[in-house]
CSV table of C-alpha atoms and ligand atoms in Angstrom, one decimal:
chain,number,residue,atom,x,y,z
A,31,MET,CA,4.3,-3.9,-1.0
A,32,LEU,CA,6.3,-0.9,-2.0
A,33,VAL,CA,5.4,1.7,-4.5
A,34,GLN,CA,7.7,4.0,-6.5
A,35,PRO,CA,8.2,7.6,-5.5
A,36,ARG,CA,5.1,9.6,-6.3
A,37,VAL,CA,4.2,13.3,-6.4
A,38,GLU,CA,0.9,15.2,-6.1
A,39,PRO,CA,-0.4,15.2,-9.7
A,40,MET,CA,-2.3,18.5,-10.1
A,41,ALA,CA,-1.3,22.0,-10.9
A,42,GLU,CA,-3.9,24.7,-10.5
A,43,PRO,CA,-3.7,28.1,-12.1
A,44,ASP,CA,-4.4,30.6,-9.3
A,45,ILE,CA,-1.7,33.2,-8.7
A,46,GLY,CA,-0.7,34.6,-5.3
A,47,VAL,CA,-1.5,31.4,-3.5
A,48,LYS,CA,1.0,29.3,-1.6
A,49,ARG,CA,1.8,25.9,-3.1
A,50,PHE,CA,2.9,22.6,-1.7
A,51,HIS,CA,4.6,19.6,-3.2
A,52,ILE,CA,4.7,16.1,-1.6
A,53,TRP,CA,7.2,13.4,-2.6
A,54,THR,CA,6.2,10.0,-1.3
A,55,ILE,CA,7.9,6.6,-1.3
A,56,GLY,CA,6.9,3.4,0.4
A,57,CYS,CA,3.7,1.6,1.3
A,58,GLN,CA,0.0,2.5,0.9
A,59,MET,CA,0.1,3.8,4.5
A,60,ASN,CA,2.6,6.5,3.4
A,61,GLU,CA,0.4,7.3,0.4
A,62,ALA,CA,-2.6,7.7,2.7
A,63,GLU,CA,-0.6,9.9,5.1
A,64,SER,CA,0.6,12.1,2.3
A,65,ALA,CA,-3.0,12.4,1.1
A,66,LYS,CA,-4.0,13.5,4.6
A,67,ALA,CA,-1.2,16.1,4.8
A,68,ALA,CA,-2.3,17.4,1.3
A,69,ALA,CA,-5.9,17.6,2.5
A,70,LEU,CA,-4.8,19.7,5.5
A,71,LEU,CA,-2.6,22.0,3.5
A,72,ARG,CA,-5.5,22.5,1.1
A,73,GLN,CA,-7.8,23.4,4.0
A,74,ALA,CA,-5.2,26.1,4.9
A,75,GLY,CA,-5.4,27.6,1.4
A,76,TYR,CA,-2.4,26.0,-0.3
A,77,LEU,CA,-2.6,24.4,-3.7
A,78,PRO,CA,-0.6,21.4,-4.9
A,79,THR,CA,2.1,21.7,-7.6
A,80,PRO,CA,3.9,18.9,-9.4
A,81,VAL,CA,6.9,21.2,-9.9
A,82,GLU,CA,9.1,21.2,-6.8
A,83,GLU,CA,10.8,24.5,-7.7
A,84,GLU,CA,7.4,26.3,-7.6
A,85,ALA,CA,6.5,25.0,-4.0
A,86,ASP,CA,6.5,27.2,-0.8
A,87,VAL,CA,6.2,24.0,1.2
A,88,ILE,CA,7.8,20.6,0.4
A,89,ILE,CA,7.1,17.4,2.3
A,90,VAL,CA,9.3,14.3,1.8
A,91,ASN,CA,7.5,11.2,3.0
A,92,THR,CA,10.1,8.5,3.6
A,93,CYS,CA,10.4,4.7,3.9
A,94,VAL,CA,13.1,2.6,5.5
A,95,VAL,CA,11.7,-0.9,5.0
A,96,ARG,CA,14.6,-1.7,2.6
A,97,GLN,CA,18.0,0.1,2.0
A,98,GLN,CA,17.0,1.0,-1.5
A,99,ALA,CA,14.0,3.0,-0.4
A,100,GLU,CA,15.9,4.7,2.3
A,101,ASP,CA,18.7,5.6,-0.1
A,102,LYS,CA,16.2,7.2,-2.5
A,103,ALA,CA,14.5,9.2,0.3
A,104,VAL,CA,17.9,10.4,1.7
A,105,GLY,CA,19.1,11.3,-1.8
A,106,HIS,CA,15.9,13.3,-2.3
A,107,ILE,CA,16.3,15.2,0.9
A,108,GLY,CA,19.9,15.9,-0.1
A,109,SER,CA,18.8,17.2,-3.4
A,110,LEU,CA,16.7,19.9,-1.8
A,111,ALA,CA,19.7,21.7,-0.3
A,112,ARG,CA,20.3,23.7,-3.4
A,113,LEU,CA,16.6,24.7,-3.8
A,114,LYS,CA,16.6,26.0,-0.2
A,115,ARG,CA,19.8,28.0,-0.8
A,116,ARG,CA,18.0,29.6,-3.8
A,117,LYS,CA,14.7,30.1,-2.0
A,118,PRO,CA,15.4,30.7,1.7
A,119,ASP,CA,11.6,31.1,2.4
A,120,LEU,CA,10.9,27.6,1.2
A,121,ARG,CA,9.7,25.4,4.2
A,122,ILE,CA,10.8,21.7,4.0
A,123,ALA,CA,9.4,18.9,6.2
A,124,VAL,CA,10.4,15.3,6.3
A,125,THR,CA,8.2,12.6,7.7
A,126,GLY,CA,7.8,8.8,7.5
A,127,CYS,CA,9.7,5.9,9.0
A,128,LEU,CA,13.1,7.6,8.5
A,129,VAL,CA,12.2,10.1,11.1
A,130,THR,CA,11.0,8.1,14.2
A,131,GLY,CA,13.7,8.4,16.9
A,132,GLN,CA,16.1,10.0,14.5
A,133,GLN,CA,15.1,13.6,14.6
A,134,ALA,CA,18.4,14.9,16.3
A,135,LYS,CA,20.7,12.9,14.0
A,136,LEU,CA,18.7,14.0,10.9
A,137,ALA,CA,18.6,17.7,11.9
A,138,GLU,CA,22.4,17.6,12.2
A,139,ARG,CA,22.7,16.0,8.8
A,140,PHE,CA,20.2,18.1,7.0
A,141,PRO,CA,20.3,21.5,8.8
A,142,TYR,CA,18.2,23.2,6.0
A,143,VAL,CA,15.1,21.0,6.8
A,144,ASP,CA,12.6,23.0,8.9
A,145,LEU,CA,10.6,20.2,10.4
A,146,PHE,CA,11.0,16.4,11.0
A,147,TYR,CA,7.7,14.9,12.1
A,148,GLY,CA,6.8,11.3,12.9
A,149,PRO,CA,4.2,9.3,10.9
A,150,SER,CA,0.7,10.7,11.6
A,151,GLU,CA,1.9,13.7,13.6
A,152,PHE,CA,0.0,16.0,11.3
A,153,GLU,CA,-0.6,18.6,14.1
A,154,ARG,CA,3.1,19.5,13.7
A,155,LEU,CA,2.5,20.8,10.1
A,156,VAL,CA,1.5,24.0,11.7
A,157,GLU,CA,5.2,24.7,12.2
A,158,ILE,CA,5.8,25.0,8.5
A,159,ALA,CA,2.2,26.2,7.5
A,160,PRO,CA,1.1,28.7,10.1
A,161,GLU,CA,-2.2,29.2,8.3
A,162,LEU,CA,-3.3,25.9,9.7
A,163,ARG,CA,-3.8,27.7,13.1
A,164,GLU,CA,-6.9,29.3,11.5
A,165,VAL,CA,-8.3,26.1,10.3
A,166,ASP,CA,-10.9,24.3,12.4
A,167,PHE,CA,-10.3,20.7,11.8
A,168,ASP,CA,-10.6,17.4,13.5
A,169,LEU,CA,-7.5,15.6,12.7
A,170,ALA,CA,-8.9,12.2,13.6
A,171,GLU,CA,-11.7,12.6,11.2
A,172,LEU,CA,-10.1,14.5,8.4
A,173,PRO,CA,-10.8,12.4,5.2
A,174,HIS,CA,-8.3,12.6,2.4
A,175,TYR,CA,-10.3,14.8,0.1
A,176,TYR,CA,-12.0,17.1,2.6
A,177,ASP,CA,-11.8,20.2,0.6
A,178,GLU,CA,-14.9,21.0,-1.2
A,179,GLY,CA,-13.1,22.8,-4.0
A,180,GLN,CA,-11.3,19.9,-5.6
A,181,SER,CA,-12.8,19.5,-9.0
A,182,ASP,CA,-11.5,16.0,-10.0
A,183,PRO,CA,-11.6,13.7,-6.9
A,184,ASP,CA,-10.1,10.3,-7.1
A,185,VAL,CA,-12.3,7.3,-7.5
A,186,THR,CA,-10.4,5.2,-5.0
A,187,ALA,CA,-8.9,6.1,-1.6
A,188,PHE,CA,-6.9,4.5,1.2
A,189,VAL,CA,-8.3,4.6,4.7
A,190,PRO,CA,-5.9,3.8,7.6
A,191,VAL,CA,-7.8,1.8,10.2
A,192,ILE,CA,-5.0,0.4,12.4
A,193,TYR,CA,-1.5,1.9,13.0
A,194,GLY,CA,1.6,0.1,14.1
A,195,CYS,CA,2.4,-3.6,14.4
A,196,ASN,CA,2.6,-5.9,17.4
A,197,PHE,CA,4.5,-8.6,15.5
A,198,VAL,CA,8.3,-8.6,15.6
A,199,CYS,CA,9.4,-10.3,12.4
A,200,SER,CA,13.1,-10.6,12.7
A,201,PHE,CA,13.8,-8.7,9.4
A,202,CYS,CA,11.3,-5.9,9.8
A,203,ILE,CA,11.9,-2.3,11.0
A,204,VAL,CA,8.3,-1.3,11.0
A,205,PRO,CA,7.4,-2.1,14.6
A,206,TYR,CA,10.4,0.0,15.7
A,207,ARG,CA,9.3,3.0,13.6
A,208,ARG,CA,5.5,2.7,13.7
A,209,GLY,CA,5.0,1.5,17.3
A,210,ARG,CA,2.4,-0.8,18.8
A,211,GLU,CA,-1.0,-1.4,17.2
A,212,ARG,CA,-3.6,1.4,17.6
A,213,SER,CA,-7.0,0.9,16.0
A,214,ARG,CA,-9.2,3.8,15.0
A,215,PRO,CA,-12.7,3.6,16.5
A,216,MET,CA,-15.2,2.1,14.0
A,217,GLU,CA,-17.5,5.1,14.0
A,218,GLN,CA,-14.5,7.3,13.0
A,219,VAL,CA,-13.5,5.0,10.1
A,220,VAL,CA,-17.2,4.9,8.9
A,221,THR,CA,-17.4,8.7,9.1
A,222,GLU,CA,-14.3,9.1,7.0
A,223,VAL,CA,-15.6,6.6,4.4
A,224,ARG,CA,-19.1,8.4,4.3
A,225,ARG,CA,-17.3,11.7,3.6
A,226,LEU,CA,-15.2,10.1,0.9
A,227,ALA,CA,-18.3,8.7,-0.7
A,228,ALA,CA,-19.9,12.1,-0.6
A,229,ARG,CA,-16.8,13.4,-2.5
A,230,GLY,CA,-17.4,10.7,-5.3
A,231,VAL,CA,-15.1,7.9,-4.0
A,232,LYS,CA,-16.3,4.5,-5.1
A,233,GLU,CA,-13.7,2.2,-3.7
A,234,VAL,CA,-11.9,2.3,-0.4
A,235,THR,CA,-9.0,0.2,0.8
A,236,LEU,CA,-8.8,-0.2,4.5
A,237,LEU,CA,-5.1,-0.1,5.6
A,238,GLY,CA,-2.9,-1.4,8.3
A,239,GLN,CA,0.5,-3.1,8.6
A,240,THR,CA,-1.6,-6.0,10.0
A,241,VAL,CA,-5.0,-4.9,9.0
A,242,ASN,CA,-6.7,-8.0,10.2
A,243,ALA,CA,-5.5,-7.3,13.8
A,244,TYR,CA,-8.0,-4.5,13.8
A,245,GLY,CA,-10.0,-3.8,16.8
A,246,HIS,CA,-8.5,-6.0,19.6
A,247,ASP,CA,-7.4,-2.8,21.5
A,248,LEU,CA,-10.9,-1.2,21.2
A,249,PRO,CA,-13.7,-1.4,23.7
A,250,GLY,CA,-15.9,-4.4,22.9
A,251,GLN,CA,-13.1,-5.8,20.6
A,252,PRO,CA,-14.8,-5.4,17.2
A,253,ASP,CA,-12.7,-7.2,14.5
A,254,LEU,CA,-12.0,-6.6,10.8
A,255,ALA,CA,-15.1,-8.5,9.8
A,256,ASP,CA,-17.3,-6.2,11.9
A,257,LEU,CA,-15.5,-3.2,10.4
A,258,LEU,CA,-16.1,-4.5,6.9
A,259,ALA,CA,-19.8,-5.0,7.6
A,260,ALA,CA,-20.1,-1.4,9.0
A,261,VAL,CA,-18.3,0.1,5.9
A,262,HIS,CA,-20.5,-2.0,3.7
A,263,GLU,CA,-23.5,0.0,4.8
A,264,VAL,CA,-22.0,3.3,3.4
A,265,GLU,CA,-24.1,4.4,0.4
A,266,GLY,CA,-22.1,5.3,-2.7
A,267,ILE,CA,-19.2,3.0,-1.9
A,268,GLU,CA,-19.2,0.2,-4.4
A,269,ARG,CA,-16.1,-1.7,-3.5
A,270,ILE,CA,-14.1,-2.4,-0.3
A,271,ARG,CA,-10.6,-3.8,-0.2
A,272,PHE,CA,-8.1,-4.2,2.8
A,273,LEU,CA,-4.3,-4.5,3.1
A,274,THR,CA,-2.1,-6.1,4.5
A,275,SER,CA,-3.2,-9.2,6.3
A,276,HIS,CA,-1.1,-11.4,8.5
A,277,PRO,CA,-1.8,-15.2,8.1
A,278,LYS,CA,-2.0,-15.7,11.9
A,279,TYR,CA,-5.2,-13.5,12.1
A,280,PHE,CA,-6.9,-14.6,8.9
A,281,SER,CA,-9.9,-16.1,10.7
A,282,ASP,CA,-12.8,-18.1,9.4
A,283,LYS,CA,-15.0,-15.2,10.3
A,284,LEU,CA,-13.1,-12.9,8.2
A,285,ILE,CA,-13.2,-15.4,5.2
A,286,GLN,CA,-16.9,-15.7,5.6
A,287,ALA,CA,-17.4,-11.9,5.7
A,288,ILE,CA,-15.6,-11.6,2.4
A,289,ALA,CA,-17.8,-14.2,0.9
A,290,ASP,CA,-21.0,-12.7,2.4
A,291,LEU,CA,-20.6,-9.0,1.8
A,292,PRO,CA,-21.0,-8.2,-1.9
A,293,LYS,CA,-19.1,-5.0,-1.8
A,294,VAL,CA,-16.0,-6.6,-0.4
A,295,CYS,CA,-13.8,-7.6,-3.4
A,296,GLU,CA,-12.7,-11.2,-3.8
A,297,HIS,CA,-9.0,-10.4,-3.4
A,298,VAL,CA,-6.7,-11.4,-0.6
A,299,ASN,CA,-3.2,-10.3,-0.1
A,300,LEU,CA,-1.5,-12.7,2.4
A,301,PRO,CA,2.3,-12.4,2.8
A,302,VAL,CA,3.9,-15.8,3.2
A,303,GLN,CA,7.6,-14.5,3.0
A,304,SER,CA,9.1,-18.1,2.7
A,305,GLY,CA,8.0,-21.6,1.8
A,306,ASP,CA,10.4,-23.1,4.3
A,307,ASN,CA,9.5,-23.8,8.0
A,308,GLU,CA,13.0,-23.2,9.3
A,309,VAL,CA,13.3,-19.8,7.5
A,310,LEU,CA,9.8,-19.0,8.8
A,311,ARG,CA,10.9,-19.8,12.3
A,312,ARG,CA,14.0,-17.6,12.0
A,313,MET,CA,11.9,-14.9,10.5
A,314,ARG,CA,9.6,-15.1,13.6
A,315,ARG,CA,6.5,-15.3,11.4
A,316,THR,CA,4.6,-17.4,14.0
A,317,TYR,CA,3.1,-19.8,11.5
A,318,THR,CA,4.2,-22.8,9.4
A,319,VAL,CA,3.8,-23.6,5.7
A,320,GLU,CA,1.2,-26.2,6.5
A,321,TYR,CA,-0.9,-23.6,8.5
A,322,TYR,CA,-0.5,-21.1,5.6
A,323,ARG,CA,-1.6,-23.7,3.0
A,324,GLU,CA,-4.6,-24.6,5.1
A,325,ARG,CA,-5.8,-20.9,5.3
A,326,ILE,CA,-5.4,-20.6,1.5
A,327,GLU,CA,-7.5,-23.8,1.0
A,328,LYS,CA,-10.1,-22.4,3.2
A,329,ILE,CA,-10.1,-19.1,1.5
A,330,ARG,CA,-10.4,-20.7,-2.0
A,331,GLU,CA,-13.2,-23.1,-0.8
A,332,THR,CA,-15.2,-20.3,0.8
A,333,ILE,CA,-14.8,-17.4,-1.7
A,334,PRO,CA,-15.5,-18.5,-5.3
A,335,GLY,CA,-13.2,-16.8,-7.8
A,336,VAL,CA,-11.0,-15.3,-5.2
A,337,THR,CA,-7.6,-13.9,-6.3
A,338,LEU,CA,-4.6,-14.1,-4.2
A,339,SER,CA,-1.3,-12.2,-3.8
A,340,THR,CA,1.6,-12.5,-1.5
A,341,ASP,CA,5.0,-11.1,-0.4
A,342,ILE,CA,8.2,-13.1,-0.6
A,343,ILE,CA,11.8,-12.3,0.7
A,344,VAL,CA,14.7,-14.1,-1.0
A,345,GLY,CA,18.2,-14.3,0.4
A,346,PHE,CA,17.2,-14.2,4.1
A,347,PRO,CA,20.3,-14.9,6.3
A,348,GLY,CA,21.2,-18.6,6.0
A,349,GLU,CA,18.5,-19.4,3.3
A,350,THR,CA,20.0,-22.4,1.5
A,351,GLU,CA,19.3,-23.4,-2.1
A,352,GLU,CA,16.9,-26.1,-0.9
A,353,GLN,CA,15.1,-23.6,1.3
A,354,PHE,CA,14.8,-21.2,-1.6
A,355,ARG,CA,13.5,-24.1,-3.8
A,356,ALA,CA,10.8,-24.8,-1.2
A,357,THR,CA,9.6,-21.2,-1.7
A,358,TYR,CA,9.7,-21.7,-5.4
A,359,ARG,CA,7.7,-24.9,-5.2
A,360,LEU,CA,5.1,-23.2,-2.9
A,361,LEU,CA,4.6,-20.6,-5.5
A,362,GLU,CA,4.2,-23.1,-8.2
A,363,GLU,CA,1.7,-25.1,-6.1
A,364,ILE,CA,-0.5,-22.2,-4.9
A,365,GLN,CA,-0.5,-20.2,-8.2
A,366,PHE,CA,-0.8,-16.7,-6.8
A,367,ASP,CA,-2.2,-14.0,-9.1
A,368,LYS,CA,0.5,-11.6,-8.0
A,369,VAL,CA,3.8,-11.9,-6.0
A,370,HIS,CA,5.8,-9.1,-4.6
A,371,VAL,CA,9.3,-10.4,-4.2
A,372,ALA,CA,12.1,-8.5,-2.4
A,373,MET,CA,15.7,-9.3,-1.8
A,374,TYR,CA,16.5,-9.4,1.9
A,375,SER,CA,17.9,-6.1,3.1
A,376,PRO,CA,19.4,-5.9,6.6
A,377,ARG,CA,17.8,-3.2,8.7
A,378,PRO,CA,19.9,-1.9,11.6
A,379,GLY,CA,18.1,-2.5,14.9
A,380,THR,CA,16.3,-5.6,13.8
A,381,LEU,CA,17.2,-9.0,15.1
A,382,SER,CA,18.2,-10.5,11.8
A,383,ALA,CA,20.6,-7.6,11.3
A,384,ARG,CA,22.7,-9.2,14.0
A,385,TRP,CA,23.1,-12.3,11.8
A,386,GLU,CA,25.5,-12.6,8.9
A,387,ASP,CA,24.0,-11.4,5.6
A,388,ASP,CA,25.5,-14.5,4.0
A,389,VAL,CA,23.7,-14.9,0.7
A,390,PRO,CA,25.8,-13.1,-1.8
A,391,ARG,CA,24.1,-10.2,-3.7
A,392,GLN,CA,24.5,-12.1,-7.0
A,393,GLU,CA,22.7,-15.1,-5.6
A,394,LYS,CA,19.9,-12.9,-4.2
A,395,TRP,CA,19.5,-11.5,-7.7
A,396,ARG,CA,19.3,-15.0,-9.2
A,397,ARG,CA,16.6,-16.1,-6.7
A,398,HIS,CA,14.7,-12.8,-7.3
A,399,ARG,CA,14.8,-13.3,-11.0
A,400,ALA,CA,13.8,-17.0,-10.8
A,401,ILE,CA,10.7,-16.1,-8.9
A,402,GLU,CA,9.9,-13.2,-11.2
A,403,THR,CA,10.2,-15.5,-14.3
A,404,LEU,CA,8.1,-18.2,-12.7
A,405,GLN,CA,5.4,-15.7,-11.7
A,406,GLU,CA,5.4,-14.1,-15.1
A,407,ARG,CA,4.5,-17.5,-16.6
A,408,ILE,CA,1.8,-18.1,-13.9
A,409,CYS,CA,0.3,-14.7,-14.3
A,410,ARG,CA,0.2,-15.1,-18.2
A,411,GLU,CA,-1.6,-18.5,-17.8
A,412,ARG,CA,-4.0,-17.1,-15.2
A,413,ASN,CA,-4.8,-14.0,-17.2
A,414,LEU,CA,-5.4,-15.9,-20.5
A,415,ARG,CA,-8.3,-17.6,-18.8
A,416,TYR,CA,-10.2,-14.2,-18.9
A,417,ILE,CA,-10.2,-14.0,-22.7
A,418,GLY,CA,-13.8,-14.1,-23.9
A,419,THR,CA,-15.2,-13.4,-20.4
A,420,THR,CA,-16.8,-10.3,-19.2
A,421,VAL,CA,-15.4,-8.7,-16.0
A,422,GLU,CA,-16.5,-5.7,-13.9
A,423,VAL,CA,-14.1,-2.9,-14.1
A,424,LEU,CA,-14.1,0.3,-11.9
A,425,VAL,CA,-12.5,3.0,-14.1
A,426,ASP,CA,-10.1,5.2,-12.2
A,427,GLY,CA,-8.5,7.2,-15.0
A,428,MET,CA,-6.7,7.3,-18.2
A,429,ALA,CA,-3.2,6.1,-19.2
A,430,LYS,CA,-1.6,6.6,-22.6
A,431,GLY,CA,-5.0,7.4,-24.3
A,432,ARG,CA,-6.8,4.3,-22.8
A,433,TRP,CA,-9.3,4.0,-20.0
A,434,ARG,CA,-7.8,2.1,-17.0
A,435,GLY,CA,-9.4,0.3,-14.2
A,436,ARG,CA,-9.3,-2.8,-12.1
A,437,THR,CA,-11.4,-6.0,-11.7
A,438,ARG,CA,-12.7,-7.0,-8.3
A,439,GLY,CA,-9.8,-9.4,-8.3
A,440,ASN,CA,-7.4,-6.3,-8.7
A,441,THR,CA,-6.3,-7.2,-12.2
A,442,LEU,CA,-5.5,-4.1,-14.3
A,443,VAL,CA,-7.7,-3.6,-17.4
A,444,PHE,CA,-7.5,-1.2,-20.3
A,445,PHE,CA,-10.0,-0.3,-22.9
A,446,GLU,CA,-10.4,2.3,-25.6
A,447,ALA,CA,-13.8,4.1,-26.0
A,448,PRO,CA,-15.0,7.6,-26.6
A,449,GLY,CA,-16.8,9.5,-23.8
A,450,GLU,CA,-16.2,9.9,-20.1
A,451,TRP,CA,-15.8,6.6,-18.1
A,452,LYS,CA,-14.0,7.7,-15.0
A,453,GLY,CA,-15.7,6.5,-11.8
A,454,ARG,CA,-18.0,4.2,-13.7
A,455,LEU,CA,-18.4,0.4,-13.1
A,456,VAL,CA,-18.2,-1.0,-16.5
A,457,SER,CA,-18.6,-4.5,-18.0
A,458,VAL,CA,-15.6,-5.2,-20.1
A,459,ARG,CA,-15.3,-8.2,-22.5
A,460,ILE,CA,-11.7,-9.3,-22.4
A,461,THR,CA,-10.0,-9.7,-25.9
A,462,GLU,CA,-6.3,-9.9,-25.0
A,463,ALA,CA,-4.2,-10.8,-22.0
A,464,SER,CA,-0.6,-10.2,-20.9
A,465,PRO,CA,1.0,-11.3,-17.5
A,466,TRP,CA,0.4,-7.8,-16.1
A,467,TYR,CA,-2.9,-6.5,-17.6
A,468,LEU,CA,-6.0,-7.3,-19.7
A,469,LEU,CA,-7.3,-5.5,-22.7
A,470,GLY,CA,-10.9,-5.4,-23.7
A,471,GLU,CA,-14.0,-3.5,-24.9
A,472,PRO,CA,-16.9,-2.1,-22.8
A,473,VAL,CA,-20.2,-4.0,-23.3
A,474,GLY,CA,-22.3,-2.2,-20.7
A,475,GLU,CA,-22.4,-0.9,-17.2
A,476,ARG,CA,-22.1,-3.3,-14.3
A,477,VAL,CA,-22.4,-7.0,-14.8
A,478,ALA,CA,-25.2,-9.0,-13.1
A,479,ALA,CA,-22.9,-11.9,-11.9
A,480,LEU,CA,-19.8,-10.3,-10.6
A,481,ALA,CA,-16.7,-11.7,-12.2
A,482,SER,CA,-13.4,-11.4,-10.4
B,1737,LIG,N1,2.4,-6.9,7.5
B,1737,LIG,C1,3.0,-7.6,6.4
B,1737,LIG,C2,3.3,-9.1,6.7
B,1737,LIG,O1,2.6,-9.7,7.4
B,1737,LIG,O2,4.2,-9.6,6.1
B,1737,LIG,C3,4.1,-6.9,5.7
B,1737,LIG,C4,4.5,-5.5,6.0
B,1737,LIG,S1,6.1,-5.1,5.5
B,1737,LIG,C5,6.3,-3.5,6.0
B,1737,LIG,C6,6.0,-5.0,3.7
B,1737,LIG,C7,6.9,-6.0,3.0
B,1737,LIG,O3,8.2,-5.5,2.9
B,1737,LIG,C8,7.1,-7.4,3.6
B,1737,LIG,O4,6.0,-8.2,3.3
B,1737,LIG,C9,8.4,-7.9,3.2
B,1737,LIG,O5,8.3,-8.7,2.1
B,1737,LIG,C10,9.1,-6.6,2.8
B,1737,LIG,N2,10.2,-6.4,3.8
B,1737,LIG,C11,10.1,-6.0,5.1
B,1737,LIG,N3,11.4,-5.9,5.7
B,1737,LIG,C12,12.2,-6.3,4.7
B,1737,LIG,C13,13.7,-6.5,4.7
B,1737,LIG,N4,14.5,-6.2,5.7
B,1737,LIG,N5,14.2,-6.9,3.5
B,1737,LIG,C14,13.5,-7.2,2.4
B,1737,LIG,N6,12.1,-7.0,2.4
B,1737,LIG,C15,11.5,-6.6,3.5
B,1738,LIG,FE1,6.7,-6.0,9.6
B,1738,LIG,FE2,6.0,-8.5,10.4
B,1738,LIG,FE3,4.6,-6.4,11.2
B,1738,LIG,S1,6.6,-7.9,8.3
B,1738,LIG,S2,4.9,-4.9,9.6
B,1738,LIG,S3,6.7,-7.0,11.7
B,1738,LIG,S4,3.8,-8.5,10.6
């Protein structure tokens, strides 16, 4: 799941302090790593600024999962040349998947960039922020909002629990840029979550490219279900989510843990990528449609009210109209609550990049649009069912004058009400629904029976 470029939101008034600006594109893992870099810089006395021109340090956190994301990141790095000419003391760092194994080439192309550092190589930040030498920090345990001074901490936070990916899907660049799977020890994750809870965070999302591969490389081989149970014990945390799961590791034990642990939200993101077995085989996904369908049945049977989302790629090399229709039919059959659909983008170095990218761009667009239209209808129908019901919403902020939050099932909800609602778990009676969000009115705090 890709997010749009995002910048640090806050400006703070102090004069004479150094400022940093972080530009991020890509997955939630990138968001988490940017947050960690921000926490480090804040520890070293820097303050965030949303205005790039005001910054003393700029970090560009890149993504190369698709050409479009790579182009945006490269374009942004290019746009900083002028600023650097105007402000020679400005320090620029570039990180993320663009960087791995490409430092020398990038340094040649962007000579004004001071530092290229790989994902999670936070210790290298000292090269552009020497003040970090004075800071006594434990990188492994640094939670996202470590600084005690932050006045308005977020309600939700991402917590990486496993880095890298051991799968080799034929279309995917991630294993080449993020390496083999490395799980963080359970105590380290729990410590981080405890610190986040102490800062007012109410909801954590445990992250990994294949989050449900968690633990196989650790002594005693704990798994994601064990980790969920451990995080569940942390006082102050009200909700736990996790992203992204691979169907192959979606075990019965994990499904039961979601059903049994009240803080674990009834929402599962399980990328299927295609509804055709031959395409799945060429994608090297290691499962069949029948296997995937059986997992979904088991999830729905064990977790009442569960919501489901998935990822789809259209226009994979050789994907015929019939194979595309199989994907379309699978989406009609399963009725996901959300679908992230991407047009296939060949990534140099991957297996499928050696094959002809033979679905014309126009046709990829048509398939993309067809799935979006189908999904809009399905989401509208699914969301209409909420009208008149009361759902539990964790309010994470305001947008356009309305309070905004999410249900346990991850559906966006807005409501208008006077007073301060941020960080509260509110019962909201739903009055209107669109394919993308629900509207309602608050009727109390926390519902007895948790609706999804
Ligand atoms: N681990 C997850 C899984 O099991 O599918 C996915 C992680 S991947 C980094 C995130 C999403 O990006 C994928 O689900 C896929 O839909 C999309 N993606 C990855 N490579 C792509 C490519 N070459 N072209 C189009 N979309 C791609
Ligand atoms: Fe990519 Fe497949 Fe891993 S999509 S992140 S190689 S599970």
